[in-house]
mmCIF file of C-alpha atoms in Angstrom:
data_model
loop_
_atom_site.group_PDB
_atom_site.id
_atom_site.type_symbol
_atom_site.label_atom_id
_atom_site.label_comp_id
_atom_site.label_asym_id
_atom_site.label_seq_id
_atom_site.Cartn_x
_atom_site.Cartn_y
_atom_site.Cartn_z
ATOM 1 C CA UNK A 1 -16.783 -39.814 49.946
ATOM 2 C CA UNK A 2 -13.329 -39.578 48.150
ATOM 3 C CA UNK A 3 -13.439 -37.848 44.495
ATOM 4 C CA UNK A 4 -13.000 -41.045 42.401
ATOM 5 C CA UNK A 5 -16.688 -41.793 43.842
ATOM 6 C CA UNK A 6 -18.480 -39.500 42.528
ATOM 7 C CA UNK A 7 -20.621 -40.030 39.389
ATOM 8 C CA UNK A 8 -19.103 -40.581 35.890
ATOM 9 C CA UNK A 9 -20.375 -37.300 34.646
ATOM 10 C CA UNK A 10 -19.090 -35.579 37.236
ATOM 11 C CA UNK A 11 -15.890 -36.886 36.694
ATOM 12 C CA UNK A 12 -15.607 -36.430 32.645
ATOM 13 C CA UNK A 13 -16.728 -33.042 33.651
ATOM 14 C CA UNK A 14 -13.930 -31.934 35.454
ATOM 15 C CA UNK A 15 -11.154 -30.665 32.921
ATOM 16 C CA UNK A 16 -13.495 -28.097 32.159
ATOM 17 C CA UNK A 17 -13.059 -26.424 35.431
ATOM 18 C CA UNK A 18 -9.305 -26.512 35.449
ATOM 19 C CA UNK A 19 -7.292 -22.961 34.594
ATOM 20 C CA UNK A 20 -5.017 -23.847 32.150
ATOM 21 C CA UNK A 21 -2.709 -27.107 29.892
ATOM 22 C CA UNK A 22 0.079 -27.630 33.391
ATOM 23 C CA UNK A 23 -3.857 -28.391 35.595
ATOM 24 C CA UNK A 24 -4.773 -30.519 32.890
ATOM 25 C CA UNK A 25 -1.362 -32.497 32.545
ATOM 26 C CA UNK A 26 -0.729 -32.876 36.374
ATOM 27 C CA UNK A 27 -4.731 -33.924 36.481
ATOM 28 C CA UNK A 28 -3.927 -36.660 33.851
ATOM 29 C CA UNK A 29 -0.695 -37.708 35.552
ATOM 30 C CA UNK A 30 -1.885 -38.038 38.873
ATOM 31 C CA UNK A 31 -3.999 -41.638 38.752
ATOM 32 C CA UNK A 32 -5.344 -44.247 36.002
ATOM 33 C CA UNK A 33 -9.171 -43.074 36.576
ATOM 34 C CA UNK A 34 -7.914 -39.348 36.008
ATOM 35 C CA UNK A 35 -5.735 -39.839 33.124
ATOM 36 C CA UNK A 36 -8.805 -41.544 31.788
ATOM 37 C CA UNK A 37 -10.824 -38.642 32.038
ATOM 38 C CA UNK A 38 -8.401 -36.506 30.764
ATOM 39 C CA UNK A 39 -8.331 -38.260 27.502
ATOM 40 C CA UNK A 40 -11.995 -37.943 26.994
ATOM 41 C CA UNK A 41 -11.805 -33.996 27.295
ATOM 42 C CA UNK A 42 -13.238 -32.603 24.080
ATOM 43 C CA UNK A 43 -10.482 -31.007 21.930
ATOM 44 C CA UNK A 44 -12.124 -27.490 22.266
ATOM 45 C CA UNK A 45 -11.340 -27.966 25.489
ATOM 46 C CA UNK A 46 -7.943 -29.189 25.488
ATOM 47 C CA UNK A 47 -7.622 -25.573 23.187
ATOM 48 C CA UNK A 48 -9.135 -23.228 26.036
ATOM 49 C CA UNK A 49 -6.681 -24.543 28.705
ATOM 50 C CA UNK A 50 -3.527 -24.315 26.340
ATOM 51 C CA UNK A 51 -4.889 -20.778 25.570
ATOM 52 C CA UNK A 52 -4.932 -19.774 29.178
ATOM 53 C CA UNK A 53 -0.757 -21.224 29.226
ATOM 54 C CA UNK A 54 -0.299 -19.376 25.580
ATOM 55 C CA UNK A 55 2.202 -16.907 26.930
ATOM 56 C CA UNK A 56 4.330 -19.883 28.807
ATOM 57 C CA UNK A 57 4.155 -22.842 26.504
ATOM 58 C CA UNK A 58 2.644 -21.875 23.443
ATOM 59 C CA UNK A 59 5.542 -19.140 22.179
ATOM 60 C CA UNK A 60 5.130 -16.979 19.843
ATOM 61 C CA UNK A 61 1.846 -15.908 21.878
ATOM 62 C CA UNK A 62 -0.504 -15.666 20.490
ATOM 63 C CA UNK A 63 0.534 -16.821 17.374
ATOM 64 C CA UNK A 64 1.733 -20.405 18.199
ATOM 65 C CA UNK A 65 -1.485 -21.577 18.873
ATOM 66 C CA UNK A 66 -3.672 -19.332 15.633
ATOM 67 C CA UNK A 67 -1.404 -21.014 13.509
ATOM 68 C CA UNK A 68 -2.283 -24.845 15.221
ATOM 69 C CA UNK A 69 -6.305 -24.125 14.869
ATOM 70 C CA UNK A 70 -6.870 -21.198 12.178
ATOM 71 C CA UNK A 71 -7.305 -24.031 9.222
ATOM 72 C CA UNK A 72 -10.006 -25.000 11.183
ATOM 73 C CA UNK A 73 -11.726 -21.547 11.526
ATOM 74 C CA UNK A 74 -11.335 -21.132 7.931
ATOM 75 C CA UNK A 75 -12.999 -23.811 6.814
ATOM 76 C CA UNK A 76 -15.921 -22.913 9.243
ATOM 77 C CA UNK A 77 -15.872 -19.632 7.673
ATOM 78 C CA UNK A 78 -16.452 -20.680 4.325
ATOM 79 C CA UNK A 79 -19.807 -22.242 5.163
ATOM 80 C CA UNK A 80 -21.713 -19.342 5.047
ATOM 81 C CA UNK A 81 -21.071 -15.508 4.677
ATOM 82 C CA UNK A 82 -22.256 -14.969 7.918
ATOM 83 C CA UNK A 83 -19.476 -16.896 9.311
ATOM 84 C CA UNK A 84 -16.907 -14.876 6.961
ATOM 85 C CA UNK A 85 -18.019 -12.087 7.998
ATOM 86 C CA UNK A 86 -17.885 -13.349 11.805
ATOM 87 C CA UNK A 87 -14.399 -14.263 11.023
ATOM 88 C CA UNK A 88 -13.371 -10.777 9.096
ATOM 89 C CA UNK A 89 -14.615 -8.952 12.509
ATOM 90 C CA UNK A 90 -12.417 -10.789 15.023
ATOM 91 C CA UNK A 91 -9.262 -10.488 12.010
ATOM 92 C CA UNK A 92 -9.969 -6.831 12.197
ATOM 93 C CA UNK A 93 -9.682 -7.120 16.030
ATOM 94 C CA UNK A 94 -6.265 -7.740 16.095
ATOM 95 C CA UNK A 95 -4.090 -11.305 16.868
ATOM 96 C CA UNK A 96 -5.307 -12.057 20.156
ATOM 97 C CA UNK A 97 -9.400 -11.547 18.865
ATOM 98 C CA UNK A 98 -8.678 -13.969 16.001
ATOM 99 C CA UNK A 99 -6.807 -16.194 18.732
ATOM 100 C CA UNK A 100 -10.634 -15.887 20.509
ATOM 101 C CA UNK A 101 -12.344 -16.904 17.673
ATOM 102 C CA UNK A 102 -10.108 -19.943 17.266
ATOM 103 C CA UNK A 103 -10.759 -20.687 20.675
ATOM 104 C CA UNK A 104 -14.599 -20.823 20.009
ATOM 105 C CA UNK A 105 -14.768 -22.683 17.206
ATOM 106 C CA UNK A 106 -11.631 -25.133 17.422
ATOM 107 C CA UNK A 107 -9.776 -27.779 18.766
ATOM 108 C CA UNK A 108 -6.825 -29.457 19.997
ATOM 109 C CA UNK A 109 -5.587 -33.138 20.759
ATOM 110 C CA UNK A 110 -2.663 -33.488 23.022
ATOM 111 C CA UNK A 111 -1.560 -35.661 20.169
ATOM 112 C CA UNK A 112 -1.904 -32.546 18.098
ATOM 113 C CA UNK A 113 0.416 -30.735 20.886
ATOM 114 C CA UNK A 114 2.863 -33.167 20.740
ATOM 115 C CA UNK A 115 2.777 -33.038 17.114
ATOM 116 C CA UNK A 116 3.321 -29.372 16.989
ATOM 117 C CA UNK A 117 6.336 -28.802 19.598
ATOM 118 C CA UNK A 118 7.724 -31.414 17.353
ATOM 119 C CA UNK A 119 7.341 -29.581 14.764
ATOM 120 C CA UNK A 120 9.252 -26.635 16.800
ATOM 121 C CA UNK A 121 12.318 -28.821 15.906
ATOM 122 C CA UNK A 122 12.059 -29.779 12.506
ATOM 123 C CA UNK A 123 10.851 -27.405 11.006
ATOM 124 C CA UNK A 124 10.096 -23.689 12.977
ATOM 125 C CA UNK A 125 13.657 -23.570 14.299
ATOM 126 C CA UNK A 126 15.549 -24.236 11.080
ATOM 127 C CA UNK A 127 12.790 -21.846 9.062
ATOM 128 C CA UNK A 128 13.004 -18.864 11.449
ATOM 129 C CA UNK A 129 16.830 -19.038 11.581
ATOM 130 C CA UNK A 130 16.880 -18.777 7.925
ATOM 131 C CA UNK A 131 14.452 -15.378 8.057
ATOM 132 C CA UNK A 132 17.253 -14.211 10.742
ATOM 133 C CA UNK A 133 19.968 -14.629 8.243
ATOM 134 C CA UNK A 134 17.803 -12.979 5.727
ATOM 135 C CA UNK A 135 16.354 -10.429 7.472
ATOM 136 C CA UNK A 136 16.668 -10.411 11.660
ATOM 137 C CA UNK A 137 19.154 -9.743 13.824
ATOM 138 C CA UNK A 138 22.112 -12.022 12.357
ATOM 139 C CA UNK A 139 21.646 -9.977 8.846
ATOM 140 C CA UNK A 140 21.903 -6.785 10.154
ATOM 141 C CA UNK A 141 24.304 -7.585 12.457
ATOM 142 C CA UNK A 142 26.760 -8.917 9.194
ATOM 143 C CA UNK A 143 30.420 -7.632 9.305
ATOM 144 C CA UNK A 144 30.708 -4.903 6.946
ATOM 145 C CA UNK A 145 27.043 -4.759 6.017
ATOM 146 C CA UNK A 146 26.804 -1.575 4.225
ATOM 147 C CA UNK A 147 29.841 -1.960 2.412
ATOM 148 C CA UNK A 148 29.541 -5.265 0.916
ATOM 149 C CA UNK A 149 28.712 -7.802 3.562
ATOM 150 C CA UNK A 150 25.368 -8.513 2.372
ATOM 151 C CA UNK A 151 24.204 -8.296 -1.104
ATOM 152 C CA UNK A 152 21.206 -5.633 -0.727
ATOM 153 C CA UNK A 153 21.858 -4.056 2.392
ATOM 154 C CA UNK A 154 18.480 -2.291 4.472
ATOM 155 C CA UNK A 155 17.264 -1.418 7.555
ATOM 156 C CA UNK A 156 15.433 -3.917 8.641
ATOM 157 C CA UNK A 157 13.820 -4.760 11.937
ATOM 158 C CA UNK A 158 12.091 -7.867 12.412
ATOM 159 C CA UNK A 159 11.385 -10.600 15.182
ATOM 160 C CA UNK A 160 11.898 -13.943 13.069
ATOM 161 C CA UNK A 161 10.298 -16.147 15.028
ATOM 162 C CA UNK A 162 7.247 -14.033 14.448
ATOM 163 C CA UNK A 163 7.290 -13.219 11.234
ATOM 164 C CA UNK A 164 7.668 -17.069 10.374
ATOM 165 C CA UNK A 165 4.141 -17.616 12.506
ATOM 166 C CA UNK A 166 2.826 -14.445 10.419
ATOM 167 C CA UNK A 167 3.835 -16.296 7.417
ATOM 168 C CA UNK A 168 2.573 -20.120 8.561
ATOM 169 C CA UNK A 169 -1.260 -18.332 9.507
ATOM 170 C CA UNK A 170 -1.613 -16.536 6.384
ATOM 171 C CA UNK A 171 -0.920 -19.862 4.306
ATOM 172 C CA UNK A 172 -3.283 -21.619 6.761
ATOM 173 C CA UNK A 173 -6.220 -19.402 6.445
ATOM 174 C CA UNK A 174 -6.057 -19.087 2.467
ATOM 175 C CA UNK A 175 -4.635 -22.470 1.520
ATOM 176 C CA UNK A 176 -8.208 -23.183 1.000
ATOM 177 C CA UNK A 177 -8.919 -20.074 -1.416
ATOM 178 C CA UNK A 178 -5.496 -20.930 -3.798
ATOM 179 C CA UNK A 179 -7.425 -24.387 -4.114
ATOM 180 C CA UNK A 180 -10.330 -22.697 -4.750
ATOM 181 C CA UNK A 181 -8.664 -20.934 -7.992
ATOM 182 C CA UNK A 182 -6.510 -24.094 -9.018
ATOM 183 C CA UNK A 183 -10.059 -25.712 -9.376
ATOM 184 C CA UNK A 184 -12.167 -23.032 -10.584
ATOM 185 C CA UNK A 185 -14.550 -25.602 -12.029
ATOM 186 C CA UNK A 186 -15.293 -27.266 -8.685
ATOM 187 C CA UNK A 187 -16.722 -23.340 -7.357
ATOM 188 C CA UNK A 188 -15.205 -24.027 -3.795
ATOM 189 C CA UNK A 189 -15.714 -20.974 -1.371
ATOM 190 C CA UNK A 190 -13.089 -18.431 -0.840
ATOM 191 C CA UNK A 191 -12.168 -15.567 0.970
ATOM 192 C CA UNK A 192 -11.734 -12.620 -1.585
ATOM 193 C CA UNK A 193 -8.702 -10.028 -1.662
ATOM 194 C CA UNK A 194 -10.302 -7.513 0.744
ATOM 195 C CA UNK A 195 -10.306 -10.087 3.219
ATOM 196 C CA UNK A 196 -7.192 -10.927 2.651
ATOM 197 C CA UNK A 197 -5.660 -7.685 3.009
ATOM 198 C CA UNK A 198 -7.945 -7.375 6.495
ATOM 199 C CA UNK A 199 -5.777 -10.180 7.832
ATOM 200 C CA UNK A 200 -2.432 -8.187 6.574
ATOM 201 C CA UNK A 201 -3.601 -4.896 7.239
ATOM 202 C CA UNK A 202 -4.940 -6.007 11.507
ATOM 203 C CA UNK A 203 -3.233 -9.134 12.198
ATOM 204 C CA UNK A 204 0.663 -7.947 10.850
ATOM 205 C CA UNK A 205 -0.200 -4.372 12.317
ATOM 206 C CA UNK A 206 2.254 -1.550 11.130
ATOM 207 C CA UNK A 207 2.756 1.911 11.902
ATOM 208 C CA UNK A 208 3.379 2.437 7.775
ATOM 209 C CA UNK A 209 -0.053 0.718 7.090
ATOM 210 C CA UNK A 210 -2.628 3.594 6.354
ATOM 211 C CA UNK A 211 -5.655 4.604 4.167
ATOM 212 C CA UNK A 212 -5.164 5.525 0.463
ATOM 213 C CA UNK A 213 -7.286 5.547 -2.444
ATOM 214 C CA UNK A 214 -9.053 2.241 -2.665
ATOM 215 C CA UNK A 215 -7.721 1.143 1.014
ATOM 216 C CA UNK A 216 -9.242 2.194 4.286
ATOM 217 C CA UNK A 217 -7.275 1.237 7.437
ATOM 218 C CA UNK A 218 -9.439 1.435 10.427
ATOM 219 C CA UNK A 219 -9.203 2.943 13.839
ATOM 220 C CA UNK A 220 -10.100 -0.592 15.107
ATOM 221 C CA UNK A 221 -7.719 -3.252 16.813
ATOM 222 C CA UNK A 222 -4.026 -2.376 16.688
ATOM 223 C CA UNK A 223 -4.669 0.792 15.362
ATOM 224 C CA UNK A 224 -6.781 2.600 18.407
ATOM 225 C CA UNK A 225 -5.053 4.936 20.396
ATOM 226 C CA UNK A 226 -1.768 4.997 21.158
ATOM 227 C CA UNK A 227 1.323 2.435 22.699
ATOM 228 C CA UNK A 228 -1.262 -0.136 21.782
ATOM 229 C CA UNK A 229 -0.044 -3.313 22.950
ATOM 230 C CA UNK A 230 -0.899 -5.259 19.657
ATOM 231 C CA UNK A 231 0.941 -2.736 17.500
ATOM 232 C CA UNK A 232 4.606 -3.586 17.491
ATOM 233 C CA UNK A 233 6.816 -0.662 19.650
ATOM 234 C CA UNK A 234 10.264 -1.841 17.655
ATOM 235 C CA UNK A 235 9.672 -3.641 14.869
ATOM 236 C CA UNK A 236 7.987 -2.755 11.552
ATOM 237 C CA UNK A 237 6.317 -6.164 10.623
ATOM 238 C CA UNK A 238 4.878 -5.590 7.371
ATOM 239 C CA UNK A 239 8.013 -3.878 5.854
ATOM 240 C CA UNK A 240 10.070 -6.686 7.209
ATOM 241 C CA UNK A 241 7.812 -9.280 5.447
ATOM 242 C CA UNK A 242 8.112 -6.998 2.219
ATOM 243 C CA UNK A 243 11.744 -6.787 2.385
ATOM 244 C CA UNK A 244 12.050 -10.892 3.624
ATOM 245 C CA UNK A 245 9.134 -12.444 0.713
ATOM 246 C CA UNK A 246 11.541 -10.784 -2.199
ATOM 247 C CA UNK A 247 15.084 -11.387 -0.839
ATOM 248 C CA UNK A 248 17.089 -13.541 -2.851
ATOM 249 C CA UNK A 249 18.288 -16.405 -0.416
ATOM 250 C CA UNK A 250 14.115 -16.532 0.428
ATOM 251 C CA UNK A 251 13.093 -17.109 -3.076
ATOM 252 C CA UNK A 252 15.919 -19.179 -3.934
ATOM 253 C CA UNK A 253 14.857 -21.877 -1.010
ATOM 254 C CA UNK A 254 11.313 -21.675 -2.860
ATOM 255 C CA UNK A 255 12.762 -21.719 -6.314
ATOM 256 C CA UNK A 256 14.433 -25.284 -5.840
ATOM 257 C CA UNK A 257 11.649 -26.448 -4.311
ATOM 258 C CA UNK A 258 9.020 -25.390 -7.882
ATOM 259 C CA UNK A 259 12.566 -26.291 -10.220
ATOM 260 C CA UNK A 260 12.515 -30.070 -8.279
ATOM 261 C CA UNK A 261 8.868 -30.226 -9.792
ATOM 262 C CA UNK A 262 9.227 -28.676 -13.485
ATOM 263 C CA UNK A 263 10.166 -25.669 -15.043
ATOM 264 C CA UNK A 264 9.101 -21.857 -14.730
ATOM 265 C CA UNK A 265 6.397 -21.084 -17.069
ATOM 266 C CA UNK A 266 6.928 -18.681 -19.817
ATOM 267 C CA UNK A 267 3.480 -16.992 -19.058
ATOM 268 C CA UNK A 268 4.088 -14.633 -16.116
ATOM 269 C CA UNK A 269 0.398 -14.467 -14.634
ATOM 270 C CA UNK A 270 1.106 -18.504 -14.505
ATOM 271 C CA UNK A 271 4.238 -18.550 -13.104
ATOM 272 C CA UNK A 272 3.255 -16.341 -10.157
ATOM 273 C CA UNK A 273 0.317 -18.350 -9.398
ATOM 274 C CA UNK A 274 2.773 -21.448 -9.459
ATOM 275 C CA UNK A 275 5.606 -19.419 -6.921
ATOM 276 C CA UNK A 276 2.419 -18.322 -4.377
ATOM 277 C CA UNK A 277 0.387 -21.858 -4.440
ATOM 278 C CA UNK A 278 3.925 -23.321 -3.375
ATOM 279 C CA UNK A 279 4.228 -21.011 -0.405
ATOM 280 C CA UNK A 280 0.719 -20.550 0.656
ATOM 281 C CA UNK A 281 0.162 -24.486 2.279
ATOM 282 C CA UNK A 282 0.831 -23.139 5.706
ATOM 283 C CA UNK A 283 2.807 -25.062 8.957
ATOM 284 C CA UNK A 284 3.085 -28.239 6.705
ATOM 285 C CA UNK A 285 4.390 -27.096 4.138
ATOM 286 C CA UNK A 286 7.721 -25.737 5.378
ATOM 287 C CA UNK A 287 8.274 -29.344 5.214
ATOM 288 C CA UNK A 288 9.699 -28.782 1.335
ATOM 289 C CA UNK A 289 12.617 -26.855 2.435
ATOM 290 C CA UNK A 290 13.653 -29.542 5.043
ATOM 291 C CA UNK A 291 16.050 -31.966 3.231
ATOM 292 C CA UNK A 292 14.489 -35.023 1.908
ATOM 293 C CA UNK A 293 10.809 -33.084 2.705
ATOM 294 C CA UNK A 294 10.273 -32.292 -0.776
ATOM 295 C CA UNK A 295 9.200 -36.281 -1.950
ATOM 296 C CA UNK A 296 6.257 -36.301 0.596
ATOM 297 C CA UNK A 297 4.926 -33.067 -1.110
ATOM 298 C CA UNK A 298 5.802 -33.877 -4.646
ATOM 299 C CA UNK A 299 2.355 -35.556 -5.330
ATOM 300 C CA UNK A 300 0.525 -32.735 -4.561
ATOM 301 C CA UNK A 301 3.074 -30.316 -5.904
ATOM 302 C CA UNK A 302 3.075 -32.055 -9.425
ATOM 303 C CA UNK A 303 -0.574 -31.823 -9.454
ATOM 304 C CA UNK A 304 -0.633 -28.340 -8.557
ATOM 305 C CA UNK A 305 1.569 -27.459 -11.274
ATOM 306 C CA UNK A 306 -0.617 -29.214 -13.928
ATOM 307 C CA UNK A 307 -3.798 -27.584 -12.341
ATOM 308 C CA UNK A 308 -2.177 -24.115 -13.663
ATOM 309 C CA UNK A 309 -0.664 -25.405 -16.820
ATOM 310 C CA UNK A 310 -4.262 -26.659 -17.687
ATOM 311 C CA UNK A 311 -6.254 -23.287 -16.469
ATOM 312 C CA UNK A 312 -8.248 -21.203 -19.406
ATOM 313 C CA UNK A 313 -6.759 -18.411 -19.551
ATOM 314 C CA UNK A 314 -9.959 -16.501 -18.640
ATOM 315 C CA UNK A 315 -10.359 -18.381 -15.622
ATOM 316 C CA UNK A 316 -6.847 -17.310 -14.516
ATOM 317 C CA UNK A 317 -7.094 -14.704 -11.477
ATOM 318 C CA UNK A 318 -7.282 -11.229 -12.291
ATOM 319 C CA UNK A 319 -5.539 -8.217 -11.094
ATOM 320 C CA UNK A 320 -7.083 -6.022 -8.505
ATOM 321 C CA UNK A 321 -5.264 -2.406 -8.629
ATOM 322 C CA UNK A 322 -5.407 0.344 -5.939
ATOM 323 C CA UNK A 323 -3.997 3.454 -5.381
ATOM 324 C CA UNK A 324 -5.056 7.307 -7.545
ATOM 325 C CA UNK A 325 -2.868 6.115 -10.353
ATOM 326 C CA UNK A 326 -3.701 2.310 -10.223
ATOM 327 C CA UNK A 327 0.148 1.529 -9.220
ATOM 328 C CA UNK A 328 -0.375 -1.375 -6.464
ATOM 329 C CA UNK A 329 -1.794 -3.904 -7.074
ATOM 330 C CA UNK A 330 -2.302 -7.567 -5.682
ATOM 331 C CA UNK A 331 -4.355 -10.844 -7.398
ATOM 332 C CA UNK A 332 -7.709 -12.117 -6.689
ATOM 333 C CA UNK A 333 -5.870 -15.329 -5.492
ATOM 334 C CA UNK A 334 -3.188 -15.014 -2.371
ATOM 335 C CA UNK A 335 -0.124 -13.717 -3.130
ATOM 336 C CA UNK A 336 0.871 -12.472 0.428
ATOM 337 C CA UNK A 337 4.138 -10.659 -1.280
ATOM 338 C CA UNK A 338 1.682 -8.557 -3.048
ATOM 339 C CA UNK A 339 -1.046 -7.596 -0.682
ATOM 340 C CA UNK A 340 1.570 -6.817 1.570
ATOM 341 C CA UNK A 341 2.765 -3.927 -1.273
ATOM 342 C CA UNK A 342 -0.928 -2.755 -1.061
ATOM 343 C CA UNK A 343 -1.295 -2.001 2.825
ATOM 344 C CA UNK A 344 1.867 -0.446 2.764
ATOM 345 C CA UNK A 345 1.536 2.006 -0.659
ATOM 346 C CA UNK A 346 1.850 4.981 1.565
ATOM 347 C CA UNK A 347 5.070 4.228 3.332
ATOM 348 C CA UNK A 348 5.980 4.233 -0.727
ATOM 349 C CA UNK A 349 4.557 7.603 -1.012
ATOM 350 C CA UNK A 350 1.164 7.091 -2.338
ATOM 351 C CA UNK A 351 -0.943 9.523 -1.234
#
């Protein structure tokens, strides 16, 4: 009895017993009947066997493939607070337990694959080389850099490609929550700032990150023990971010972007709501610095904009200070920039 004879079920059941994406492809390649099967595999499937390739075809690992299916996980989250809090214990696990809890509770198409090493081209490539001329390799490597070459010279060390991914999650998981506070009269769930600062704080892992008064940094995840493989060994991720989210040729590629829609607000609370709801829309959205990206977003963008012209100003998000003295401080809605400030306030001497 050859293979193609045995019952349907059988059959269809298959990809679920293959090791990893290259089985599955090579499966779906090999016959009409198989290829058929193939494209019935559930996408949580399709997800478990690209997982198992992460580290070949799914670089930055694990990364790549949290930024593809974290959207998804964040919406699940915000069903019930068990789920948040479900979600908050893998983030404080590190990068490869939220990759796990992706894996659980998402999915993938191989359209959605295709899709996304598109993507690679269009719009990861050209974004991460940017952050290398901002803040990687390429800027510190700049003839002359400490005596002119660049216009605010620091040591920086940072992998681009990674910190672009770091970037792309965090506006994937809390795209939802700046919603959330352009519509404050709709009450849509959210993930508040001490969730937020999990994700920075175990998920863009940092020697620099520690406790302080009003922030505890856990022994957990990237921080147990010692030459923990989920704790960077060269770079310094967090600082990097801090130094790449304020440099000028950064927020000058985001500035067009909010000038191509309308002005700056006067009202500075407003205006930094309008300069974080721009960059907090995740993979996509990297679309507005491509040229010609900017008209496909400008719908949305425009209405954005009018959402926080329009907000009362008591329903505008409120500052949430840490620290003895109160210095740091971040927003009730996500403003990555700023919770970054927060998990590092020690490296900046607070005590």
């Amino acid at each position: 009895m050859g293979i193609l004879q045995l019952p349907t079920e059988l059959l269809l059941a298959l990809p679920q017993y293959l090791h990893n994406i290259e089985d599955f492809t090579n499966l779906s390649s090999s016959c009409r009947a198989f290829r058929q099967v193939c494209s019935d595999a559930s996408p949580n499937t399709i997800l478990r066997l690209a997982a198992s390739s992460s580290r070949v075809f799914f670089r930055p690992d694990p990364h790549f493939l949290i930024a593809a299916t974290v959207r998804q996980v964040s919406d699940w989250a915000l069903l019930s607070n068990d789920n948040t809090q479900a979600l908050r214990q893998a983030i404080q696990g590190g990068v490869y337990s939220l990759l796990n809890i992706c894996v659980e509770k998402a999915g993938l198409t191989m359209d959605d694959i295709r899709r996304l090493h598109a993507s690679r081209f269009s719009l990861i490539n050209p974004t991460s080389d940017m952050i290398d001329r901002c803040a990687g390799p390429q800027f510190m490597s700049t003839p002359d850099f400490w005596n002119g070459g660049v216009s605010n010279p620091a040591t920086i060390s940072l992998e681009p490609t990674r910190a672009l991914f770091q970037i792309i999650i965090y506006g994937e998981l809390f795209a939802s929550t700046m919603q959330a506070f352009l519509e404050p009269d709709r009450a849509l769930p959210r993930f508040d700032q001490e969730f937020r600062l999990d994700f920075i704080k175990y998920c863009i892992p940092d020697s620099m990150c520690s406790s302080y008064t009003g922030v505890t940094v856990l022994e957990v995840g990237p921080y147990v023990g010692t030459n923990n493989e989920l704790m960077p060994q060269k770079e310094s991720d967090q600082v990097g971010l801090d130094y790449l989210l304020t440099c000028r040729t950064w927020s000058e590629a985001w500035e067009r972007v909010r000038l191509a829609i309308g002005p700056n607000f006067d009202d500075v609370p407003r205006q930094i709501m309008w300069e974080r709801a721009v960059q907090t829309q995740g993979l996509e959205g990297l679309d507005m610095l491509r040229p010609g990206g900017l008209e496909r977003w400008r719908p949305r963008l425009e209405e954005m904009r009018k959402n926080i012209e329009n907000l009362p100003t008591e329903k505008r998000p409120k500052e949430c200070r840490y620290g003895s003295s109160g210095r740091y401080y971040c927003w009730e809605s996500p403003d990555m920039a700023a919770e970054i400030t927060v998990t590092l306030a020690t490296y900046w001497g607070e005590k």
